[in-house]
Amino acid sequence: MLVGGGAMPPPFQFFLLVRGVLVPHAALCQDYDTGIMLRNPMKKIVFAAALLVSGLLVGCNQLTQYTVSEQEINQALEKRNNFSKDIGLPGIADAHIVLTNLSSQIGREEPNKVTLTGDANLDMSSLFGSQKATMKLKLKALPVFNKEKGAIYLQEMEVVDATVTPEKMQSVLQTLMPYLNQSLRNYFNQQPAYVLREDSSKGEALAKKYAKGIEVKPGEIIIPFTD
């Protein structure tokens, strides 16, 4: 309610009736502005506190675990991408296999497992002459942490799908498969997929020293420091 009283106060000064009390309009606006000014700093304080808590949580995670990403595993596999094996088929033929272009997907298709894809070049010699073929392989393995060596190994490696070019070599591939599986298992049981380095980062150094095992999550392997 706007009230004008007697002689008009200085121009444009009005009073508002608030709960039976005349309050200068300018004072009310000043209080309103002050309220805004007070609320804005409060928002800033709450936002800063949220950032602080978030930072503390990230810091705590860095102190309790270390994460190896899918990309890091793939980069490590690329460095160790040198599987080469001679496989002899008693009384039939000798085959030389070179595995390349290995790439992993962690915990995506099957819990606690790593799925790999790769190419293989096959050179085969037999009584019928020499033959060459290329293969597209899909493999699965169980990631296992070796605390003594500070390394992640891909154990129980097996080929779950394979295609060969030319197609006429498909029967030969089926004959080779048991020998190929065994060779891959032996190789990856001895060659780590990822090795922790103390001089790489503080988190990796802590993981090498305090690791309690590994947890497989989609796209990453987590190494906890506590049980």
mmCIF file of C-alpha atoms in Angstrom:
data_model
loop_
_atom_site.group_PDB
_atom_site.id
_atom_site.type_symbol
_atom_site.label_atom_id
_atom_site.label_comp_id
_atom_site.label_asym_id
_atom_site.label_seq_id
_atom_site.Cartn_x
_atom_site.Cartn_y
_atom_site.Cartn_z
ATOM 1 C CA MET A 1 0.000 0.000 0.000
ATOM 2 C CA LEU A 2 1.503 3.367 -1.079
ATOM 3 C CA VAL A 3 0.890 6.213 1.383
ATOM 4 C CA GLY A 4 1.675 9.906 0.934
ATOM 5 C CA GLY A 5 1.876 11.796 4.211
ATOM 6 C CA GLY A 6 1.437 15.555 4.582
ATOM 7 C CA ALA A 7 4.238 17.555 3.070
ATOM 8 C CA MET A 8 5.949 15.447 0.499
ATOM 9 C CA PRO A 9 9.422 14.292 1.603
ATOM 10 C CA PRO A 10 12.261 14.844 -0.817
ATOM 11 C CA PRO A 11 11.190 14.031 -4.389
ATOM 12 C CA PHE A 12 10.535 10.412 -5.285
ATOM 13 C CA GLN A 13 10.775 9.190 -1.685
ATOM 14 C CA PHE A 14 7.883 6.882 -0.905
ATOM 15 C CA PHE A 15 6.820 4.826 2.062
ATOM 16 C CA LEU A 16 5.375 1.370 2.083
ATOM 17 C CA LEU A 17 3.098 0.085 4.791
ATOM 18 C CA VAL A 18 4.633 -3.184 5.938
ATOM 19 C CA ARG A 19 2.760 -4.986 8.752
ATOM 20 C CA GLY A 20 1.389 -1.691 10.017
ATOM 21 C CA VAL A 21 4.729 0.111 9.939
ATOM 22 C CA LEU A 22 5.729 2.774 7.439
ATOM 23 C CA VAL A 23 9.025 1.786 5.868
ATOM 24 C CA PRO A 24 10.917 4.045 3.448
ATOM 25 C CA HIS A 25 10.935 2.448 0.024
ATOM 26 C CA ALA A 26 14.657 3.172 -0.389
ATOM 27 C CA ALA A 27 15.486 1.382 2.866
ATOM 28 C CA LEU A 28 13.449 -1.642 1.834
ATOM 29 C CA CYS A 29 15.261 -1.784 -1.498
ATOM 30 C CA GLN A 30 18.574 -1.472 0.309
ATOM 31 C CA ASP A 31 17.662 -4.407 2.544
ATOM 32 C CA TYR A 32 16.584 -6.381 -0.507
ATOM 33 C CA ASP A 33 19.857 -5.640 -2.278
ATOM 34 C CA THR A 34 21.760 -6.567 0.864
ATOM 35 C CA GLY A 35 19.898 -9.864 0.945
ATOM 36 C CA ILE A 36 20.986 -10.557 -2.604
ATOM 37 C CA MET A 37 24.541 -9.625 -1.753
ATOM 38 C CA LEU A 38 24.449 -11.946 1.235
ATOM 39 C CA ARG A 39 22.930 -14.810 -0.694
ATOM 40 C CA ASN A 40 25.436 -14.617 -3.555
ATOM 41 C CA PRO A 41 28.470 -15.029 -1.260
ATOM 42 C CA MET A 42 26.656 -17.955 0.363
ATOM 43 C CA LYS A 43 26.280 -19.603 -3.035
ATOM 44 C CA LYS A 44 29.977 -19.074 -3.644
ATOM 45 C CA ILE A 45 30.819 -20.630 -0.280
ATOM 46 C CA VAL A 46 28.630 -23.675 -0.972
ATOM 47 C CA PHE A 47 30.163 -24.074 -4.442
ATOM 48 C CA ALA A 48 33.692 -23.781 -3.038
ATOM 49 C CA ALA A 49 32.876 -26.358 -0.362
ATOM 50 C CA ALA A 50 31.564 -28.763 -3.019
ATOM 51 C CA LEU A 51 34.764 -28.352 -5.018
ATOM 52 C CA LEU A 52 36.815 -28.954 -1.882
ATOM 53 C CA VAL A 53 34.928 -32.155 -1.040
ATOM 54 C CA SER A 54 35.258 -33.342 -4.644
ATOM 55 C CA GLY A 55 38.978 -32.665 -4.557
ATOM 56 C CA LEU A 56 39.328 -34.520 -1.272
ATOM 57 C CA LEU A 57 37.490 -37.549 -2.684
ATOM 58 C CA VAL A 58 39.754 -37.623 -5.727
ATOM 59 C CA GLY A 59 42.763 -37.291 -3.469
ATOM 60 C CA CYS A 60 41.541 -40.123 -1.259
ATOM 61 C CA ASN A 61 41.051 -42.367 -4.295
ATOM 62 C CA GLN A 62 44.607 -41.650 -5.385
ATOM 63 C CA LEU A 63 45.778 -42.717 -1.932
ATOM 64 C CA THR A 64 43.725 -45.920 -1.837
ATOM 65 C CA GLN A 65 43.862 -47.214 -5.430
ATOM 66 C CA TYR A 66 45.478 -46.885 -8.830
ATOM 67 C CA THR A 67 43.645 -47.195 -12.132
ATOM 68 C CA VAL A 68 45.090 -48.656 -15.325
ATOM 69 C CA SER A 69 43.004 -47.592 -18.300
ATOM 70 C CA GLU A 70 42.161 -49.601 -21.386
ATOM 71 C CA GLN A 71 44.294 -47.205 -23.432
ATOM 72 C CA GLU A 72 47.317 -47.825 -21.195
ATOM 73 C CA ILE A 73 46.897 -51.594 -21.532
ATOM 74 C CA ASN A 74 46.695 -51.244 -25.317
ATOM 75 C CA GLN A 75 49.812 -49.078 -25.420
ATOM 76 C CA ALA A 76 51.666 -51.680 -23.353
ATOM 77 C CA LEU A 77 50.422 -54.499 -25.596
ATOM 78 C CA GLU A 78 51.649 -52.588 -28.626
ATOM 79 C CA LYS A 79 55.149 -52.474 -27.155
ATOM 80 C CA ARG A 80 55.035 -56.233 -26.542
ATOM 81 C CA ASN A 81 53.317 -56.988 -29.814
ATOM 82 C CA ASN A 82 55.856 -59.576 -30.893
ATOM 83 C CA PHE A 83 54.258 -62.978 -30.520
ATOM 84 C CA SER A 84 55.965 -65.225 -33.050
ATOM 85 C CA LYS A 85 55.761 -68.986 -32.880
ATOM 86 C CA ASP A 86 56.651 -72.054 -34.893
ATOM 87 C CA ILE A 87 54.032 -74.767 -34.547
ATOM 88 C CA GLY A 88 54.708 -78.246 -35.772
ATOM 89 C CA LEU A 89 51.930 -80.617 -36.743
ATOM 90 C CA PRO A 90 53.462 -84.087 -36.395
ATOM 91 C CA GLY A 91 53.666 -85.770 -39.779
ATOM 92 C CA ILE A 92 51.618 -83.063 -41.485
ATOM 93 C CA ALA A 93 53.190 -79.602 -41.654
ATOM 94 C CA ASP A 94 55.096 -76.813 -39.941
ATOM 95 C CA ALA A 95 53.475 -73.434 -39.384
ATOM 96 C CA HIS A 96 54.985 -70.072 -38.463
ATOM 97 C CA ILE A 97 52.541 -67.609 -36.859
ATOM 98 C CA VAL A 98 53.107 -63.907 -36.137
ATOM 99 C CA LEU A 99 50.485 -62.080 -34.060
ATOM 100 C CA THR A 100 50.072 -58.308 -34.586
ATOM 101 C CA ASN A 101 47.708 -55.380 -33.935
ATOM 102 C CA LEU A 102 46.561 -56.573 -30.529
ATOM 103 C CA SER A 103 43.873 -54.437 -28.915
ATOM 104 C CA SER A 104 41.966 -55.025 -25.689
ATOM 105 C CA GLN A 105 38.542 -54.312 -24.256
ATOM 106 C CA ILE A 106 38.440 -54.635 -20.482
ATOM 107 C CA GLY A 107 35.387 -56.068 -18.734
ATOM 108 C CA ARG A 108 32.964 -55.005 -21.442
ATOM 109 C CA GLU A 109 31.763 -58.276 -22.983
ATOM 110 C CA GLU A 110 32.246 -60.490 -19.938
ATOM 111 C CA PRO A 111 32.781 -59.557 -16.273
ATOM 112 C CA ASN A 112 36.370 -59.926 -15.010
ATOM 113 C CA LYS A 113 37.638 -60.828 -18.473
ATOM 114 C CA VAL A 114 39.650 -59.026 -21.122
ATOM 115 C CA THR A 115 38.642 -59.442 -24.760
ATOM 116 C CA LEU A 116 41.359 -58.995 -27.366
ATOM 117 C CA THR A 117 41.362 -58.718 -31.123
ATOM 118 C CA GLY A 118 44.356 -59.134 -33.377
ATOM 119 C CA ASP A 119 45.717 -60.178 -36.734
ATOM 120 C CA ALA A 120 47.918 -63.180 -37.438
ATOM 121 C CA ASN A 121 50.070 -64.006 -40.426
ATOM 122 C CA LEU A 122 50.469 -67.702 -41.136
ATOM 123 C CA ASP A 123 53.223 -69.307 -43.188
ATOM 124 C CA MET A 124 52.761 -73.030 -43.634
ATOM 125 C CA SER A 125 55.072 -75.609 -45.140
ATOM 126 C CA SER A 126 54.004 -79.145 -45.939
ATOM 127 C CA LEU A 127 54.609 -81.967 -48.406
ATOM 128 C CA PHE A 128 52.227 -80.147 -50.720
ATOM 129 C CA GLY A 129 54.260 -76.938 -50.739
ATOM 130 C CA SER A 130 54.080 -73.579 -48.974
ATOM 131 C CA GLN A 131 50.912 -71.680 -48.216
ATOM 132 C CA LYS A 132 50.234 -68.256 -46.706
ATOM 133 C CA ALA A 133 47.168 -66.985 -44.914
ATOM 134 C CA THR A 134 45.985 -64.108 -42.747
ATOM 135 C CA MET A 135 43.721 -64.512 -39.741
ATOM 136 C CA LYS A 136 41.422 -62.270 -37.726
ATOM 137 C CA LEU A 137 41.404 -63.463 -34.141
ATOM 138 C CA LYS A 138 39.235 -62.762 -31.133
ATOM 139 C CA LEU A 139 40.625 -63.888 -27.796
ATOM 140 C CA LYS A 140 39.645 -63.835 -24.140
ATOM 141 C CA ALA A 141 41.818 -63.876 -21.058
ATOM 142 C CA LEU A 142 41.701 -63.495 -17.293
ATOM 143 C CA PRO A 143 43.766 -60.559 -15.960
ATOM 144 C CA VAL A 144 45.837 -61.570 -12.924
ATOM 145 C CA PHE A 145 48.144 -59.415 -10.798
ATOM 146 C CA ASN A 146 51.589 -60.704 -9.836
ATOM 147 C CA LYS A 147 52.578 -58.707 -6.754
ATOM 148 C CA GLU A 148 56.171 -59.920 -6.725
ATOM 149 C CA LYS A 149 56.752 -58.604 -10.249
ATOM 150 C CA GLY A 150 54.306 -55.705 -9.987
ATOM 151 C CA ALA A 151 52.701 -56.731 -13.257
ATOM 152 C CA ILE A 152 49.352 -57.641 -14.799
ATOM 153 C CA TYR A 153 49.280 -60.882 -16.779
ATOM 154 C CA LEU A 154 46.611 -62.139 -19.163
ATOM 155 C CA GLN A 155 46.136 -65.770 -18.213
ATOM 156 C CA GLU A 156 43.865 -68.540 -19.518
ATOM 157 C CA MET A 157 44.219 -67.026 -22.992
ATOM 158 C CA GLU A 158 42.090 -68.703 -25.648
ATOM 159 C CA VAL A 159 40.893 -68.000 -29.167
ATOM 160 C CA VAL A 160 37.096 -67.702 -29.171
ATOM 161 C CA ASP A 161 36.634 -66.757 -32.820
ATOM 162 C CA ALA A 162 38.804 -66.828 -35.932
ATOM 163 C CA THR A 163 38.424 -66.207 -39.635
ATOM 164 C CA VAL A 164 41.069 -66.957 -42.228
ATOM 165 C CA THR A 165 41.818 -65.696 -45.721
ATOM 166 C CA PRO A 166 41.780 -67.510 -48.118
ATOM 167 C CA GLU A 167 38.758 -69.468 -46.920
ATOM 168 C CA LYS A 168 40.184 -72.736 -48.222
ATOM 169 C CA MET A 169 42.619 -72.585 -45.288
ATOM 170 C CA GLN A 170 39.782 -72.778 -42.744
ATOM 171 C CA SER A 171 40.218 -76.514 -42.219
ATOM 172 C CA VAL A 172 43.940 -75.999 -41.656
ATOM 173 C CA LEU A 173 43.140 -73.321 -39.070
ATOM 174 C CA GLN A 174 40.855 -75.709 -37.195
ATOM 175 C CA THR A 175 43.665 -78.244 -37.071
ATOM 176 C CA LEU A 176 46.081 -75.614 -35.782
ATOM 177 C CA MET A 177 43.751 -74.163 -33.141
ATOM 178 C CA PRO A 178 44.627 -76.415 -30.148
ATOM 179 C CA TYR A 179 48.343 -75.808 -30.738
ATOM 180 C CA LEU A 180 47.784 -72.076 -31.209
ATOM 181 C CA ASN A 181 45.794 -71.816 -27.978
ATOM 182 C CA GLN A 182 48.500 -73.589 -26.005
ATOM 183 C CA SER A 183 51.229 -71.426 -27.514
ATOM 184 C CA LEU A 184 49.324 -68.235 -26.709
ATOM 185 C CA ARG A 185 48.744 -69.332 -23.113
ATOM 186 C CA ASN A 186 52.398 -70.165 -22.602
ATOM 187 C CA TYR A 187 53.475 -66.851 -24.092
ATOM 188 C CA PHE A 188 51.116 -64.579 -22.138
ATOM 189 C CA ASN A 189 51.669 -66.505 -18.900
ATOM 190 C CA GLN A 190 55.305 -65.442 -19.146
ATOM 191 C CA GLN A 191 54.969 -62.023 -20.789
ATOM 192 C CA PRO A 192 53.119 -59.368 -18.741
ATOM 193 C CA ALA A 193 50.513 -57.187 -20.388
ATOM 194 C CA TYR A 194 51.331 -54.247 -18.102
ATOM 195 C CA VAL A 195 54.196 -53.604 -15.681
ATOM 196 C CA LEU A 196 54.017 -51.022 -12.881
ATOM 197 C CA ARG A 197 56.971 -48.644 -12.753
ATOM 198 C CA GLU A 198 58.072 -46.868 -9.592
ATOM 199 C CA ASP A 199 59.627 -44.007 -11.561
ATOM 200 C CA SER A 200 56.522 -43.335 -13.670
ATOM 201 C CA SER A 201 54.241 -41.543 -11.184
ATOM 202 C CA LYS A 202 53.544 -41.385 -7.465
ATOM 203 C CA GLY A 203 50.311 -43.363 -7.903
ATOM 204 C CA GLU A 204 52.051 -46.095 -9.881
ATOM 205 C CA ALA A 205 54.856 -46.279 -7.318
ATOM 206 C CA LEU A 206 52.272 -46.700 -4.523
ATOM 207 C CA ALA A 207 50.496 -49.391 -6.552
ATOM 208 C CA LYS A 208 53.717 -51.336 -7.035
ATOM 209 C CA LYS A 209 54.445 -51.182 -3.308
ATOM 210 C CA TYR A 210 51.009 -51.624 -1.722
ATOM 211 C CA ALA A 211 48.852 -53.418 -4.319
ATOM 212 C CA LYS A 212 46.426 -55.978 -2.878
ATOM 213 C CA GLY A 213 45.201 -57.411 -6.169
ATOM 214 C CA ILE A 214 43.060 -56.084 -9.007
ATOM 215 C CA GLU A 215 39.416 -55.319 -9.745
ATOM 216 C CA VAL A 216 38.180 -55.433 -13.337
ATOM 217 C CA LYS A 217 35.716 -52.711 -14.302
ATOM 218 C CA PRO A 218 34.431 -51.829 -17.784
ATOM 219 C CA GLY A 219 37.272 -50.030 -19.520
ATOM 220 C CA GLU A 220 39.757 -50.154 -16.642
ATOM 221 C CA ILE A 221 41.625 -52.254 -14.117
ATOM 222 C CA ILE A 222 41.692 -50.926 -10.551
ATOM 223 C CA ILE A 223 44.560 -51.805 -8.219
ATOM 224 C CA PRO A 224 43.459 -51.256 -4.579
ATOM 225 C CA PHE A 225 46.004 -50.535 -1.848
ATOM 226 C CA THR A 226 43.809 -51.874 0.967
ATOM 227 C CA ASP A 227 41.854 -55.089 1.503
#
